[in-house]
PDB file of C-alpha atoms in Angstrom:
ATOM      1  CA  MET A   1     -35.493   4.704  26.012  1.00  0.00           C
ATOM      2  CA  ASN A   2     -34.721   2.000  28.537  1.00  0.00           C
ATOM      3  CA  SER A   3     -31.838   2.764  30.833  1.00  0.00           C
ATOM      4  CA  PRO A   4     -29.765   0.205  32.655  1.00  0.00           C
ATOM      5  CA  VAL A   5     -30.473   0.554  36.363  1.00  0.00           C
ATOM      6  CA  ILE A   6     -27.424   0.402  38.571  1.00  0.00           C
ATOM      7  CA  PRO A   7     -28.246  -1.041  42.010  1.00  0.00           C
ATOM      8  CA  THR A   8     -27.807   1.148  45.036  1.00  0.00           C
ATOM      9  CA  GLY A   9     -25.154   0.239  47.524  1.00  0.00           C
ATOM     10  CA  LEU A  10     -22.392   1.037  45.037  1.00  0.00           C
ATOM     11  CA  ASN A  11     -20.134   3.615  46.587  1.00  0.00           C
ATOM     12  CA  PHE A  12     -19.428   6.906  44.897  1.00  0.00           C
ATOM     13  CA  ALA A  13     -16.036   8.354  45.720  1.00  0.00           C
ATOM     14  CA  SER A  14     -17.740  11.611  46.620  1.00  0.00           C
ATOM     15  CA  GLN A  15     -20.780  13.785  46.116  1.00  0.00           C
ATOM     16  CA  LYS A  16     -18.782  15.476  43.340  1.00  0.00           C
ATOM     17  CA  GLN A  17     -18.486  12.168  41.441  1.00  0.00           C
ATOM     18  CA  LEU A  18     -22.251  11.643  41.741  1.00  0.00           C
ATOM     19  CA  GLU A  19     -22.858  15.165  40.389  1.00  0.00           C
ATOM     20  CA  GLU A  20     -20.477  14.510  37.473  1.00  0.00           C
ATOM     21  CA  LEU A  21     -22.312  11.289  36.624  1.00  0.00           C
ATOM     22  CA  GLN A  22     -25.652  13.115  36.794  1.00  0.00           C
ATOM     23  CA  HIS A  23     -24.259  15.842  34.509  1.00  0.00           C
ATOM     24  CA  ILE A  24     -23.091  13.179  32.033  1.00  0.00           C
ATOM     25  CA  ASN A  25     -26.541  11.572  32.141  1.00  0.00           C
ATOM     26  CA  LEU A  26     -28.224  14.922  31.472  1.00  0.00           C
ATOM     27  CA  GLN A  27     -25.974  15.518  28.466  1.00  0.00           C
ATOM     28  CA  LEU A  28     -26.670  12.012  27.140  1.00  0.00           C
ATOM     29  CA  ALA A  29     -30.414  12.484  27.625  1.00  0.00           C
ATOM     30  CA  ALA A  30     -30.244  15.840  25.818  1.00  0.00           C
ATOM     31  CA  LEU A  31     -28.584  14.084  22.860  1.00  0.00           C
ATOM     32  CA  GLY A  32     -31.300  11.417  22.906  1.00  0.00           C
ATOM     33  CA  ARG A  33     -28.851   8.716  23.986  1.00  0.00           C
ATOM     34  CA  PRO A  34     -29.350   6.056  26.685  1.00  0.00           C
ATOM     35  CA  THR A  35     -28.363   6.997  30.215  1.00  0.00           C
ATOM     36  CA  CYS A  36     -27.085   5.029  33.203  1.00  0.00           C
ATOM     37  CA  GLU A  37     -29.218   5.783  36.217  1.00  0.00           C
ATOM     38  CA  VAL A  38     -28.527   5.000  39.821  1.00  0.00           C
ATOM     39  CA  GLU A  39     -31.513   3.247  41.407  1.00  0.00           C
ATOM     40  CA  GLY A  40     -33.588   5.637  43.481  1.00  0.00           C
ATOM     41  CA  ASP A  41     -31.845   8.712  42.022  1.00  0.00           C
ATOM     42  CA  GLN A  42     -33.851   9.338  38.848  1.00  0.00           C
ATOM     43  CA  GLN A  43     -35.649  12.433  40.130  1.00  0.00           C
ATOM     44  CA  TYR A  44     -33.327  14.933  38.446  1.00  0.00           C
ATOM     45  CA  LEU A  45     -34.056  13.417  34.986  1.00  0.00           C
ATOM     46  CA  LYS A  46     -37.810  13.576  35.648  1.00  0.00           C
ATOM     47  CA  ILE A  47     -37.534  17.223  36.711  1.00  0.00           C
ATOM     48  CA  ALA A  48     -35.474  18.105  33.633  1.00  0.00           C
ATOM     49  CA  ASP A  49     -37.674  16.136  31.203  1.00  0.00           C
ATOM     50  CA  SER A  50     -39.555  19.136  29.747  1.00  0.00           C
ATOM     51  CA  LEU A  51     -36.347  21.135  29.443  1.00  0.00           C
ATOM     52  CA  LEU A  52     -34.658  18.225  27.670  1.00  0.00           C
ATOM     53  CA  LYS A  53     -37.572  17.875  25.244  1.00  0.00           C
ATOM     54  CA  ASN A  54     -37.391  21.603  24.461  1.00  0.00           C
ATOM     55  CA  TYR A  55     -33.622  21.372  23.994  1.00  0.00           C
ATOM     56  CA  SER A  56     -33.997  18.332  21.698  1.00  0.00           C
ATOM     57  CA  GLN A  57     -36.513  20.228  19.558  1.00  0.00           C
ATOM     58  CA  GLN A  58     -34.100  23.158  19.216  1.00  0.00           C
ATOM     59  CA  ARG A  59     -31.267  20.787  18.279  1.00  0.00           C
ATOM     60  CA  ARG A  60     -33.482  19.139  15.658  1.00  0.00           C
ATOM     61  CA  LEU A  61     -34.325  22.509  14.110  1.00  0.00           C
ATOM     62  CA  LEU A  62     -30.627  23.498  14.043  1.00  0.00           C
ATOM     63  CA  ALA A  63     -29.323  20.066  12.953  1.00  0.00           C
ATOM     64  CA  LYS A  64     -28.000  21.289   9.595  1.00  0.00           C
ATOM     65  CA  TYR A  65     -26.476  24.500  10.967  1.00  0.00           C
ATOM     66  CA  ARG A  66     -22.704  24.580  11.431  1.00  0.00           C
ATOM     67  CA  CYS A  67     -20.736  27.309  13.130  1.00  0.00           C
ATOM     68  CA  PRO A  68     -18.702  29.369  10.609  1.00  0.00           C
ATOM     69  CA  ALA A  69     -15.429  27.555  11.377  1.00  0.00           C
ATOM     70  CA  ASP A  70     -16.998  24.091  10.958  1.00  0.00           C
ATOM     71  CA  GLN A  71     -18.747  25.212   7.762  1.00  0.00           C
ATOM     72  CA  ARG A  72     -15.434  26.422   6.273  1.00  0.00           C
ATOM     73  CA  ILE A  73     -13.763  23.102   7.127  1.00  0.00           C
ATOM     74  CA  GLN A  74     -16.631  21.126   5.606  1.00  0.00           C
ATOM     75  CA  ASP A  75     -16.657  23.314   2.459  1.00  0.00           C
ATOM     76  CA  PHE A  76     -12.871  22.929   2.066  1.00  0.00           C
ATOM     77  CA  LEU A  77     -13.002  19.136   2.402  1.00  0.00           C
ATOM     78  CA  ASN A  78     -15.879  18.803  -0.055  1.00  0.00           C
ATOM     79  CA  ALA A  79     -14.178  21.106  -2.579  1.00  0.00           C
ATOM     80  CA  TYR A  80     -10.896  19.201  -2.192  1.00  0.00           C
ATOM     81  CA  LEU A  81     -12.599  15.856  -2.778  1.00  0.00           C
ATOM     82  CA  TYR A  82     -14.456  17.209  -5.818  1.00  0.00           C
ATOM     83  CA  GLU A  83     -11.260  18.698  -7.317  1.00  0.00           C
ATOM     84  CA  ASN A  84      -9.589  15.298  -6.994  1.00  0.00           C
ATOM     85  CA  GLY A  85     -12.265  13.373  -8.846  1.00  0.00           C
ATOM     86  CA  LEU A  86     -14.446  12.158  -5.978  1.00  0.00           C
ATOM     87  CA  ASP A  87     -18.072  13.087  -6.508  1.00  0.00           C
ATOM     88  CA  THR A  88     -19.014  12.675  -2.863  1.00  0.00           C
ATOM     89  CA  SER A  89     -19.528  15.007   0.047  1.00  0.00           C
ATOM     90  CA  ILE A  90     -18.956  14.730   3.759  1.00  0.00           C
ATOM     91  CA  CYS A  91     -20.831  16.223   6.655  1.00  0.00           C
ATOM     92  CA  ILE A  92     -19.036  17.138   9.867  1.00  0.00           C
ATOM     93  CA  PRO A  93     -20.909  15.763  12.899  1.00  0.00           C
ATOM     94  CA  GLY A  94     -23.244  18.294  14.424  1.00  0.00           C
ATOM     95  CA  GLU A  95     -24.308  16.396  17.535  1.00  0.00           C
ATOM     96  CA  THR A  96     -21.334  15.972  19.790  1.00  0.00           C
ATOM     97  CA  PHE A  97     -20.795  15.252  23.454  1.00  0.00           C
ATOM     98  CA  VAL A  98     -18.952  18.262  24.851  1.00  0.00           C
ATOM     99  CA  LEU A  99     -16.681  17.846  27.863  1.00  0.00           C
ATOM    100  CA  GLU A 100     -17.666  21.204  29.313  1.00  0.00           C
ATOM    101  CA  ARG A 101     -16.678  20.599  32.923  1.00  0.00           C
ATOM    102  CA  LYS A 102     -13.504  19.518  34.642  1.00  0.00           C
ATOM    103  CA  GLY A 103     -13.570  15.826  35.575  1.00  0.00           C
ATOM    104  CA  LEU A 104     -15.956  14.560  32.875  1.00  0.00           C
ATOM    105  CA  ALA A 105     -13.203  12.939  30.790  1.00  0.00           C
ATOM    106  CA  ARG A 106     -11.994  11.065  33.875  1.00  0.00           C
ATOM    107  CA  GLU A 107     -15.483   9.665  34.491  1.00  0.00           C
ATOM    108  CA  LEU A 108     -15.948   8.688  30.842  1.00  0.00           C
ATOM    109  CA  SER A 109     -12.539   6.986  30.579  1.00  0.00           C
ATOM    110  CA  LEU A 110     -13.727   3.838  32.357  1.00  0.00           C
ATOM    111  CA  PRO A 111     -17.002   1.864  32.365  1.00  0.00           C
ATOM    112  CA  PHE A 112     -19.792   3.240  34.565  1.00  0.00           C
ATOM    113  CA  GLN A 113     -19.253   2.460  38.255  1.00  0.00           C
ATOM    114  CA  HIS A 114     -15.924   0.680  37.682  1.00  0.00           C
ATOM    115  CA  ASN A 115     -12.413   1.706  38.720  1.00  0.00           C
ATOM    116  CA  GLU A 116     -10.620  -0.703  36.373  1.00  0.00           C
ATOM    117  CA  PHE A 117     -10.821  -1.924  32.787  1.00  0.00           C
ATOM    118  CA  HIS A 118      -8.868  -4.791  31.235  1.00  0.00           C
ATOM    119  CA  SER A 119      -8.648  -5.952  27.623  1.00  0.00           C
ATOM    120  CA  ALA A 120      -6.118  -7.728  25.408  1.00  0.00           C
ATOM    121  CA  TYR A 121      -4.639  -4.332  24.526  1.00  0.00           C
ATOM    122  CA  VAL A 122      -4.765  -2.160  27.644  1.00  0.00           C
ATOM    123  CA  ASP A 123      -5.183  -2.208  31.414  1.00  0.00           C
ATOM    124  CA  SER A 124      -6.738   0.962  32.821  1.00  0.00           C
ATOM    125  CA  TYR A 125      -7.036   2.065  36.444  1.00  0.00           C
ATOM    126  CA  ARG A 126      -8.739   5.023  38.131  1.00  0.00           C
ATOM    127  CA  MET A 127      -6.131   6.685  40.317  1.00  0.00           C
ATOM    128  CA  MET A 128      -7.164   7.633  43.845  1.00  0.00           C
ATOM    129  CA  GLN A 129      -7.245  11.248  45.015  1.00  0.00           C
ATOM    130  CA  ARG A 130      -8.858  12.259  41.667  1.00  0.00           C
ATOM    131  CA  GLN A 131      -5.478  12.279  39.894  1.00  0.00           C
ATOM    132  CA  GLY A 132      -6.837  10.798  36.664  1.00  0.00           C
ATOM    133  CA  VAL A 133      -6.832   7.483  34.869  1.00  0.00           C
ATOM    134  CA  LEU A 134      -3.756   5.380  34.116  1.00  0.00           C
ATOM    135  CA  HIS A 135      -3.875   3.553  30.770  1.00  0.00           C
ATOM    136  CA  ASN A 136      -1.185   0.885  30.542  1.00  0.00           C
ATOM    137  CA  PRO A 137      -1.027  -0.556  26.993  1.00  0.00           C
ATOM    138  CA  GLN A 138       0.271  -4.102  26.450  1.00  0.00           C
ATOM    139  CA  ASN A 139       2.553  -2.962  23.612  1.00  0.00           C
ATOM    140  CA  ASP A 140       3.843   0.542  24.182  1.00  0.00           C
ATOM    141  CA  ARG A 141       5.084   1.879  20.863  1.00  0.00           C
ATOM    142  CA  ARG A 142       6.606   5.307  21.147  1.00  0.00           C
ATOM    143  CA  THR A 143       7.225   5.855  17.460  1.00  0.00           C
ATOM    144  CA  THR A 144       5.013   7.129  14.669  1.00  0.00           C
ATOM    145  CA  LYS A 145       7.190   5.933  11.780  1.00  0.00           C
ATOM    146  CA  GLY A 146       4.988   4.450   9.072  1.00  0.00           C
ATOM    147  CA  VAL A 147       1.821   4.863  11.105  1.00  0.00           C
ATOM    148  CA  PHE A 148       0.364   7.997   9.542  1.00  0.00           C
ATOM    149  CA  HIS A 149      -1.232   7.934   6.100  1.00  0.00           C
ATOM    150  CA  ILE A 150      -1.431  11.355   4.465  1.00  0.00           C
ATOM    151  CA  VAL A 151      -3.597  12.108   1.440  1.00  0.00           C
ATOM    152  CA  ALA A 152      -1.660  13.108  -1.672  1.00  0.00           C
ATOM    153  CA  GLY A 153      -1.897  16.698  -2.853  1.00  0.00           C
ATOM    154  CA  GLY A 154      -1.238  19.974  -1.146  1.00  0.00           C
ATOM    155  CA  LEU A 155       1.849  19.987   1.055  1.00  0.00           C
ATOM    156  CA  PRO A 156       4.720  17.527   0.578  1.00  0.00           C
ATOM    157  CA  VAL A 157       4.505  14.302   2.593  1.00  0.00           C
ATOM    158  CA  PRO A 158       7.464  13.621   4.930  1.00  0.00           C
ATOM    159  CA  ALA A 159       9.586  10.570   4.092  1.00  0.00           C
ATOM    160  CA  ASP A 160       8.595   8.725   7.287  1.00  0.00           C
ATOM    161  CA  LYS A 161       4.846   8.921   6.443  1.00  0.00           C
ATOM    162  CA  ASN A 162       2.791   7.005   3.877  1.00  0.00           C
ATOM    163  CA  GLU A 163       1.171   8.910   1.009  1.00  0.00           C
ATOM    164  CA  VAL A 164      -2.179   7.583  -0.189  1.00  0.00           C
ATOM    165  CA  PRO A 165      -4.485   8.696  -3.038  1.00  0.00           C
ATOM    166  CA  VAL A 166      -7.424  10.964  -2.256  1.00  0.00           C
ATOM    167  CA  GLY A 167      -9.872   8.109  -2.819  1.00  0.00           C
ATOM    168  CA  ALA A 168      -8.428   6.267   0.186  1.00  0.00           C
ATOM    169  CA  TYR A 169      -9.886   8.766   2.646  1.00  0.00           C
TER     170      TYR A 169
END
């Protein structure tokens, strides 16, 4: 897996930010995903390599296992689809990136080593003093009328929502 190398000289806001980025990289490596490495700071991934390989093997062996709550949700959805004439099944994702530490969502909200992001739809800025990330959408709609589509069957659908057949899922 080839990783993009970020040149040194880029300033981290703090040692804590560097540790958060290293933690994110370790989680990505454990999931078998590409990482973003800071040039000259790849030692921690080399040290953890055998642990990551062991962890990946365990994940592979447990790939089809779901915790009881996830298994009940998956069984319910598959039974519901079958009862409504869809001979298909779904599988809830088993490999997920878990935000297990404070501050990880803030780091993942913007591109690696950037404090701003701009698109046709949103302008995002990392706030100083570790307050979070400000997302400023171009069109701020504060209503949900007509936005939600709810599958027919089960509970009644509110008048301000759109009801769709089960096959539309």
